[in-house]
Short mmCIF file of C-alpha atoms in Angstrom, two decimals:
data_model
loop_
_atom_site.label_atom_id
_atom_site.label_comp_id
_atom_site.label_asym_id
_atom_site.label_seq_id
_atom_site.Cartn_x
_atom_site.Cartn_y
_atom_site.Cartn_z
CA UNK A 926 -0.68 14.40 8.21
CA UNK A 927 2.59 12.75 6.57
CA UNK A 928 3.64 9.73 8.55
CA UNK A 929 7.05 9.64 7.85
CA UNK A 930 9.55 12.30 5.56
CA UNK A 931 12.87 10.42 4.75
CA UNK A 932 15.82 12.05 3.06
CA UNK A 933 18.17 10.14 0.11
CA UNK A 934 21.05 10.83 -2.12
CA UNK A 935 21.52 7.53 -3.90
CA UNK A 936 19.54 5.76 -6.45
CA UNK A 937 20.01 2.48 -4.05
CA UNK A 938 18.67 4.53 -1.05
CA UNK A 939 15.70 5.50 -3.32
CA UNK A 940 14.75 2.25 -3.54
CA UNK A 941 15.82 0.43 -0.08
CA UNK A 942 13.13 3.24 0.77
CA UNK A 943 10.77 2.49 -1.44
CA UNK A 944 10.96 -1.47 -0.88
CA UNK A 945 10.16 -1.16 2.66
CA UNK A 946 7.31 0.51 1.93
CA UNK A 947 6.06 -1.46 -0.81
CA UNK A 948 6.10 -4.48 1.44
CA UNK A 949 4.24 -2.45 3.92
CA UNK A 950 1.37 -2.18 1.63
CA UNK A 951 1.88 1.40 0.34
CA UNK A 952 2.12 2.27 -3.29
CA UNK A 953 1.91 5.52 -5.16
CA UNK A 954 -0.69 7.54 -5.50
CA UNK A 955 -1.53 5.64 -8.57
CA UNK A 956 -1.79 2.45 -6.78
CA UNK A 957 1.27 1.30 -9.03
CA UNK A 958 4.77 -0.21 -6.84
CA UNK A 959 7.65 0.87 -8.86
CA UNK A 960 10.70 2.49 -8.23
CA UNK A 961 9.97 5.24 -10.72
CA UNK A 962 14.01 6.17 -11.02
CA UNK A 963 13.04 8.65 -13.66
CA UNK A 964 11.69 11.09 -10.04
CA UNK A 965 14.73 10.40 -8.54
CA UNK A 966 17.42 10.94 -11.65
CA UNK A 967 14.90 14.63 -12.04
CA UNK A 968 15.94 15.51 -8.51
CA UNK A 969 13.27 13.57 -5.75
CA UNK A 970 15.18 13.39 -3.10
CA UNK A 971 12.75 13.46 -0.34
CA UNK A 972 10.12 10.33 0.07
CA UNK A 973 6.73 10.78 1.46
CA UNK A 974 4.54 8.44 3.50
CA UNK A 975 0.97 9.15 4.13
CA UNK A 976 -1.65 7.18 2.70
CA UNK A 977 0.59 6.72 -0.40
CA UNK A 978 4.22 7.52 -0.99
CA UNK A 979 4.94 11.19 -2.76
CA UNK A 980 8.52 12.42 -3.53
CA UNK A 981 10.21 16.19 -2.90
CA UNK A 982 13.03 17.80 -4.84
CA UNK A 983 13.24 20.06 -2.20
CA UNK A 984 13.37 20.21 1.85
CA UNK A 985 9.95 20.09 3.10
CA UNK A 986 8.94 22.90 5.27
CA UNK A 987 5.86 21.12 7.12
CA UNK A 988 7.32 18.27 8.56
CA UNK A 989 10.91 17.97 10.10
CA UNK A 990 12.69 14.79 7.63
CA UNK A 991 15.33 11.83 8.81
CA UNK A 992 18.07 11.27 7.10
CA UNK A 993 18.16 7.69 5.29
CA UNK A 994 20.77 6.05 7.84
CA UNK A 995 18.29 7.12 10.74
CA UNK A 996 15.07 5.45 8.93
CA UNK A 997 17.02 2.32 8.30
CA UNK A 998 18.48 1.92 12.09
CA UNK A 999 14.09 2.40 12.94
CA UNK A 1000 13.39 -0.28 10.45
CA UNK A 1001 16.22 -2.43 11.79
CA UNK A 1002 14.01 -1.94 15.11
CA UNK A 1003 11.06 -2.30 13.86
CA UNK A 1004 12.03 -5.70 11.15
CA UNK A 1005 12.03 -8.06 14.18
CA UNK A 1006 8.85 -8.91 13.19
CA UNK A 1007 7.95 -9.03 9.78
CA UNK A 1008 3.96 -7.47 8.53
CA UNK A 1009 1.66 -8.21 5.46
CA UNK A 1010 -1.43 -6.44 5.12
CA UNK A 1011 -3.95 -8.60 3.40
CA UNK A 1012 -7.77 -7.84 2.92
CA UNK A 1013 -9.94 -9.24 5.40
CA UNK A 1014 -11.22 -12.31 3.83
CA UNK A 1015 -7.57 -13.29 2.86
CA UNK A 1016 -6.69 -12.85 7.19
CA UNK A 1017 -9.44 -14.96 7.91
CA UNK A 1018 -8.50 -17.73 5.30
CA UNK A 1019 -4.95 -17.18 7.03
CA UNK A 1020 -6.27 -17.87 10.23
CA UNK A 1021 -8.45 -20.64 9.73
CA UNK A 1022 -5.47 -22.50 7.54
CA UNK A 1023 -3.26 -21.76 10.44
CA UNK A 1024 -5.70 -23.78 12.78
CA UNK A 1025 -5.23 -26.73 10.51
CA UNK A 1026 -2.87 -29.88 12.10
CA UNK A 1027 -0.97 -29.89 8.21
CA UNK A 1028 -1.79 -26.58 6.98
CA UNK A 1029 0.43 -26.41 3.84
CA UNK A 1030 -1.24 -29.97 3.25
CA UNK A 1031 -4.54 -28.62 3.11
CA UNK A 1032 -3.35 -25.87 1.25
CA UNK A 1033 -2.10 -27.86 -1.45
CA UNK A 1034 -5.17 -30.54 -1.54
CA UNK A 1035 -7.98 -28.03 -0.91
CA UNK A 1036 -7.16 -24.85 -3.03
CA UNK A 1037 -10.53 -24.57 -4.03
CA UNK A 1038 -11.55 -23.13 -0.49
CA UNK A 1039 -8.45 -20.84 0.00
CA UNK A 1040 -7.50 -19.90 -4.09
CA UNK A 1041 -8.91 -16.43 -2.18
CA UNK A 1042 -5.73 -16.35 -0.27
CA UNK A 1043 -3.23 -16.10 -3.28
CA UNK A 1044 -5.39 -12.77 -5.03
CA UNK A 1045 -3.38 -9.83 -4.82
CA UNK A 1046 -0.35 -11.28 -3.68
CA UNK A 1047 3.16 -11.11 -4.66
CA UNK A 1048 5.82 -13.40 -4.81
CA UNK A 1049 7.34 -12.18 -1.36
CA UNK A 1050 4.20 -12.42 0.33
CA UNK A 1051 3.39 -15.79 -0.89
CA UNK A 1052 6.92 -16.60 0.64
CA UNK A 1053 5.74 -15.32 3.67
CA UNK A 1054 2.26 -17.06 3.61
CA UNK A 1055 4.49 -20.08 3.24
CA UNK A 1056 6.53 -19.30 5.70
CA UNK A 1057 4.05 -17.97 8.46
CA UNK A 1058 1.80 -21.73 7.88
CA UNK A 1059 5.40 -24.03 8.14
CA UNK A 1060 5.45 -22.26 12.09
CA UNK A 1061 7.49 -19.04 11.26
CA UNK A 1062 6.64 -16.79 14.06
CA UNK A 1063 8.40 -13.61 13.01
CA UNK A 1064 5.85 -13.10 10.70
CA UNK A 1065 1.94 -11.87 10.82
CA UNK A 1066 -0.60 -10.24 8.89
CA UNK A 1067 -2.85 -7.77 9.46
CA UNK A 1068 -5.74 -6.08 7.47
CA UNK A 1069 -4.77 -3.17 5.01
CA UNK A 1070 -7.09 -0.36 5.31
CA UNK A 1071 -9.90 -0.25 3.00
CA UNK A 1072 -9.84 2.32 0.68
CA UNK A 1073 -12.57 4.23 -1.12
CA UNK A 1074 -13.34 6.57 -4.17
CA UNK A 1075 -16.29 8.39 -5.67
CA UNK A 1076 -17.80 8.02 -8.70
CA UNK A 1077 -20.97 9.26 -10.63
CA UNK A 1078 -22.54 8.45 -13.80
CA UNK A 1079 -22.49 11.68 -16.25
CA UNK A 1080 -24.73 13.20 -18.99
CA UNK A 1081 -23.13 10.69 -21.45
CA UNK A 1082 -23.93 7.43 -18.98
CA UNK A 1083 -20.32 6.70 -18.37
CA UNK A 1084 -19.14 6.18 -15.06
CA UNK A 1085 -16.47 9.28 -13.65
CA UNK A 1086 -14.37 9.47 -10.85
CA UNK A 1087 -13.20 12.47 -8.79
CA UNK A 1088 -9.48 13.12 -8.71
CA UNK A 1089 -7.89 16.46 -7.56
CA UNK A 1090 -5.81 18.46 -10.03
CA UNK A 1091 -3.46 21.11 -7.66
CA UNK A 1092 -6.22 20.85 -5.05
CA UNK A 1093 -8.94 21.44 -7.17
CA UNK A 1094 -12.08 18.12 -7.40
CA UNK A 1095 -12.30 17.42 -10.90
CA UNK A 1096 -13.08 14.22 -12.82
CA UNK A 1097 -11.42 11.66 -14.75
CA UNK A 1098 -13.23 8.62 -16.78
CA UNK A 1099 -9.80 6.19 -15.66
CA UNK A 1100 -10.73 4.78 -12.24
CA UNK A 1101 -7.27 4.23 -11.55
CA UNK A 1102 -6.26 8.11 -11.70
CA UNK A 1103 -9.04 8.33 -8.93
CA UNK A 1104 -8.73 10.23 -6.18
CA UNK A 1105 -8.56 7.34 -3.34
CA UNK A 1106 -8.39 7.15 0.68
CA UNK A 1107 -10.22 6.14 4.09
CA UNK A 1108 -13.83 5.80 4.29
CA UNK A 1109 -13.50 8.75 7.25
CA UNK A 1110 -11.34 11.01 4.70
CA UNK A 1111 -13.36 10.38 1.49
CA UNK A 1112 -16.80 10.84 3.20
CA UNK A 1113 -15.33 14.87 3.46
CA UNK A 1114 -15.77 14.84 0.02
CA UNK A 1115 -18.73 13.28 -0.92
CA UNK A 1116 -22.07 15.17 -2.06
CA UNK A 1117 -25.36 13.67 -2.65
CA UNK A 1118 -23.86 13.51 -6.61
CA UNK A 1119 -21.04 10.89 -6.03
CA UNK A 1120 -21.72 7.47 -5.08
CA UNK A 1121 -19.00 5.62 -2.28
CA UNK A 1122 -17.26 2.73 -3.95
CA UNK A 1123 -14.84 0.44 -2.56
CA UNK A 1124 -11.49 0.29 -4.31
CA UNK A 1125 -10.43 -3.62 -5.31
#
């Protein structure tokens, strides 16, 4: 079920959007965190959140939409605090750097235990990291949700991953065009053919 159906008609809207979800942890479908202004110059005018952020050029029928003024008022509300989802191992690093009497000491003079922490990070969230360690408390992290795929080995011994075409499983040899989501969602789909994987 879509989370959240938000309605644009600027370029800058597009992307105000888009950032907040990007720092979220959302991406689109193909993983990748751009603004893509090419689907919004062809028309997109509706964003999408779900498990990854899809675009509309026209009013959805399934789910009423907010206008963009509305969604930024709720994220006004909501920004009070700020979130980073991190993978597990990163929270725990987080959390046991945060326990530390100098933690941006330790950070600096034993990187070898926490070089974990920095994987997968961007420059905003390494701000934040920053931040969040030197006693900022309108900041915290929590875990992203693990996401999964399935893959099989074909006739040819090369690894394949399912991805749906208009609905329809199929396969594609890219990993990345995979067809991705929660363990509970992607266990629907699997058949004693495709193997679980965790996605990095």
């Amino acid at each position: 079920m879509t989370k959240t159906v938000v309605h644009v008609t600027t370029l800058e809207q597009w992307k105000s959007v888009l950032d907040v979800w990007f720092k979220q942890g959302y991406g689109w479908s193909t993983e990748n965190k751009e603004y893509s202004e090419r689907l919004f110059k062809n028309g997109g005018r509706f964003l999408f959140l779900d498990d990854c952020i899809t675009y509309s050029r026209t009013k959805p029928n399934s789910k009423p939409f907010i206008e963009y003024s509305e969604f930024m008022a709720q994220q006004k509300e909501d920004n009070k605090m700020e979130t980073y989802y991190v993978t597990q191992e990163q929270l725990d690093l987080i959390k046991e750097l945060k326990e530390k009497l100098y933690p941006l000491h330790v950070l600096l003079t034993r990187s070898n235990r926490y070089e974990n922490i920095e994987v997968g990070l961007n420059n905003q969230e390494e701000k934040a990291l920053l931040r969040y360690l030197g006693g900022d408390t309108s900041i915290k992290f929590k875990v992203k949700e693990q996401l999964y795929r399935l893959s099989r080995i074909d006739e040819g011994g090369d690894a394949v991953y399912m991805k749906f075409s208009y609905g329809t499983p199929g396969w594609d040899m890219d990993k990345d065009a995979a067809f991705t989501a929660p363990l509970e969602e992607i266990e629907k789909w699997q058949t004693p053919a495709w193997s679980l994987e965790k996605v990095d």
